[in-house]
Amino acid sequence: MKILCKTLLVGVLFLALSGTLYAQETTQENHGNALNLFVKFGDNSSISGNYEFQVHQDITVAPMARIWFGGKNTLSIGARADYYFDRLFKLPEPWDIWGGVDAGFVIAGDDNKDDFNLNLHIGGEYKFNDMWGLILEFGGGSTSSGGIGVGIHF
């Protein structure tokens, strides 16, 4: 039951944020307004998502959330910032490569303890069209674990 409540909380968070941000056309110089959803399997299996919006030509920021499955029963809520290397590497349009940092709090369901986390990550995306992309991201730090995911661009 706790995992269902956490999943609903994350869904409501993203719906609220997506309703307040305006859609933009996705181009190589525009990396904003994308909902990114990830899944990770293994010992640290989880789902996560973030909604990024552009603050500079090569920089995005995003609120994010992650839910772990299994015995941990935890939820992490925070924010992330990414730098896109597309212009620097002169990448063709369907590709994006970024690196960034994320921070937030882990909320443990069993003991109601809040823990701060700080992580680094690097990732890439191949866009199939203007709306859909396949993402692969790697991360390290106290909670970041990367994963495989989809990008939905607005």
CSV table of C-alpha atoms in Angstrom, one decimal:
chain,number,residue,atom,x,y,z
A,1,MET,CA,0.0,0.0,0.0
A,2,LYS,CA,2.9,2.4,0.8
A,3,ILE,CA,4.4,1.9,-2.7
A,4,LEU,CA,1.0,2.7,-4.3
A,5,CYS,CA,0.8,5.9,-2.3
A,6,LYS,CA,4.3,6.9,-3.3
A,7,THR,CA,3.6,6.2,-7.0
A,8,LEU,CA,0.5,8.4,-6.8
A,9,LEU,CA,2.5,11.2,-5.1
A,10,VAL,CA,5.1,11.1,-7.9
A,11,GLY,CA,2.3,11.1,-10.6
A,12,VAL,CA,0.6,14.1,-9.0
A,13,LEU,CA,3.9,16.0,-8.7
A,14,PHE,CA,4.6,15.6,-12.5
A,15,LEU,CA,1.1,16.4,-13.5
A,16,ALA,CA,1.2,19.6,-11.5
A,17,LEU,CA,4.6,20.7,-12.9
A,18,SER,CA,3.7,19.8,-16.5
A,19,GLY,CA,0.5,22.0,-16.3
A,20,THR,CA,2.5,25.1,-15.2
A,21,LEU,CA,5.3,24.9,-17.8
A,22,TYR,CA,4.8,26.0,-21.5
A,23,ALA,CA,5.8,23.6,-24.3
A,24,GLN,CA,8.5,24.6,-26.7
A,25,GLU,CA,9.7,23.2,-30.0
A,26,THR,CA,12.6,20.8,-29.5
A,27,THR,CA,15.8,21.8,-31.5
A,28,GLN,CA,19.4,21.2,-31.0
A,29,GLU,CA,19.7,24.5,-29.1
A,30,ASN,CA,16.6,23.8,-27.1
A,31,HIS,CA,16.8,21.0,-24.5
A,32,GLY,CA,13.8,22.0,-22.3
A,33,ASN,CA,10.4,20.7,-21.5
A,34,ALA,CA,11.0,17.0,-21.5
A,35,LEU,CA,9.6,14.4,-19.1
A,36,ASN,CA,12.3,11.7,-18.6
A,37,LEU,CA,11.3,8.4,-17.1
A,38,PHE,CA,13.9,5.8,-16.0
A,39,VAL,CA,13.9,2.2,-14.7
A,40,LYS,CA,16.8,0.4,-13.1
A,41,PHE,CA,16.9,-3.3,-12.4
A,42,GLY,CA,19.1,-5.4,-10.0
A,43,ASP,CA,19.8,-5.0,-6.3
A,44,ASN,CA,18.9,-1.3,-6.3
A,45,SER,CA,15.9,-1.5,-8.6
A,46,SER,CA,13.8,1.6,-8.9
A,47,ILE,CA,11.8,3.9,-11.1
A,48,SER,CA,12.5,7.6,-11.4
A,49,GLY,CA,11.4,10.6,-13.4
A,50,ASN,CA,12.2,14.3,-13.9
A,51,TYR,CA,10.7,17.2,-15.8
A,52,GLU,CA,13.4,19.4,-17.2
A,53,PHE,CA,13.2,22.9,-18.5
A,54,GLN,CA,15.8,25.1,-20.1
A,55,VAL,CA,17.5,28.0,-18.3
A,56,HIS,CA,20.3,28.6,-20.7
A,57,GLN,CA,21.1,27.4,-24.3
A,58,ASP,CA,23.1,24.4,-22.9
A,59,ILE,CA,21.7,24.0,-19.4
A,60,THR,CA,18.5,22.5,-18.0
A,61,VAL,CA,17.1,22.1,-14.4
A,62,ALA,CA,14.5,19.7,-13.3
A,63,PRO,CA,12.6,18.5,-10.2
A,64,MET,CA,12.9,14.8,-9.8
A,65,ALA,CA,11.7,11.8,-7.8
A,66,ARG,CA,12.8,8.2,-7.4
A,67,ILE,CA,11.0,5.2,-5.9
A,68,TRP,CA,12.9,2.0,-4.9
A,69,PHE,CA,11.3,-1.4,-4.9
A,70,GLY,CA,12.0,-4.3,-2.7
A,71,GLY,CA,12.9,-4.1,1.0
A,72,LYS,CA,14.1,-0.5,1.0
A,73,ASN,CA,10.7,1.1,0.5
A,74,THR,CA,12.0,4.6,0.1
A,75,LEU,CA,11.3,7.7,-2.0
A,76,SER,CA,13.8,10.4,-3.0
A,77,ILE,CA,12.7,13.9,-4.0
A,78,GLY,CA,15.1,16.6,-5.3
A,79,ALA,CA,16.3,18.5,-8.2
A,80,ARG,CA,19.0,18.2,-10.9
A,81,ALA,CA,20.9,20.4,-13.3
A,82,ASP,CA,22.4,19.2,-16.6
A,83,TYR,CA,24.9,20.6,-19.1
A,84,TYR,CA,24.4,19.5,-22.7
A,85,PHE,CA,27.5,18.9,-24.7
A,86,ASP,CA,25.8,18.9,-28.1
A,87,ARG,CA,27.1,22.3,-29.4
A,88,LEU,CA,30.6,21.6,-28.0
A,89,PHE,CA,30.9,18.2,-29.7
A,90,LYS,CA,28.9,19.3,-32.8
A,91,LEU,CA,26.5,16.4,-32.5
A,92,PRO,CA,23.9,15.8,-35.2
A,93,GLU,CA,20.3,16.5,-34.3
A,94,PRO,CA,18.9,13.1,-33.0
A,95,TRP,CA,21.7,12.8,-30.3
A,96,ASP,CA,22.0,14.5,-26.9
A,97,ILE,CA,24.9,14.0,-24.4
A,98,TRP,CA,24.9,15.6,-21.0
A,99,GLY,CA,26.5,15.6,-17.6
A,100,GLY,CA,25.1,17.0,-14.4
A,101,VAL,CA,24.5,16.9,-10.7
A,102,ASP,CA,21.4,16.1,-8.6
A,103,ALA,CA,20.6,16.6,-5.0
A,104,GLY,CA,17.7,15.8,-2.8
A,105,PHE,CA,16.3,14.0,0.3
A,106,VAL,CA,15.7,10.3,0.7
A,107,ILE,CA,12.5,9.8,2.7
A,108,ALA,CA,12.5,6.3,4.3
A,109,GLY,CA,9.0,4.8,4.7
A,110,ASP,CA,9.9,2.6,7.7
A,111,ASP,CA,11.6,5.0,10.1
A,112,ASN,CA,10.5,8.5,8.7
A,113,LYS,CA,14.2,9.5,8.5
A,114,ASP,CA,15.3,12.2,6.0
A,115,ASP,CA,18.7,11.8,4.4
A,116,PHE,CA,20.4,14.3,2.1
A,117,ASN,CA,21.9,12.9,-1.1
A,118,LEU,CA,24.3,14.4,-3.7
A,119,ASN,CA,25.1,12.6,-7.0
A,120,LEU,CA,26.8,13.0,-10.4
A,121,HIS,CA,25.5,11.6,-13.6
A,122,ILE,CA,26.2,11.4,-17.4
A,123,GLY,CA,23.8,10.3,-20.1
A,124,GLY,CA,22.8,10.2,-23.7
A,125,GLU,CA,19.6,10.2,-25.7
A,126,TYR,CA,18.7,9.2,-29.2
A,127,LYS,CA,15.5,10.9,-30.4
A,128,PHE,CA,13.4,8.8,-32.7
A,129,ASN,CA,11.3,11.9,-33.6
A,130,ASP,CA,10.3,15.3,-32.2
A,131,MET,CA,8.5,13.7,-29.2
A,132,TRP,CA,10.2,10.3,-28.2
A,133,GLY,CA,13.7,9.4,-27.3
A,134,LEU,CA,15.6,6.5,-25.8
A,135,ILE,CA,17.9,7.4,-22.8
A,136,LEU,CA,20.8,5.7,-21.1
A,137,GLU,CA,22.2,7.3,-18.0
A,138,PHE,CA,24.9,6.4,-15.5
A,139,GLY,CA,25.4,7.9,-12.1
A,140,GLY,CA,27.3,7.7,-8.9
A,141,GLY,CA,26.9,9.1,-5.4
A,142,SER,CA,24.8,8.3,-2.5
A,143,THR,CA,21.6,7.4,-4.4
A,144,SER,CA,22.0,8.0,-8.1
A,145,SER,CA,22.1,4.8,-10.2
A,146,GLY,CA,21.2,5.8,-13.7
A,147,GLY,CA,19.2,3.4,-15.8
A,148,ILE,CA,17.5,3.1,-19.1
A,149,GLY,CA,14.5,5.3,-20.0
A,150,VAL,CA,12.4,7.3,-22.4
A,151,GLY,CA,12.3,11.0,-23.0
A,152,ILE,CA,9.0,12.6,-23.9
A,153,HIS,CA,9.6,16.0,-25.4
A,154,PHE,CA,6.9,18.7,-25.4
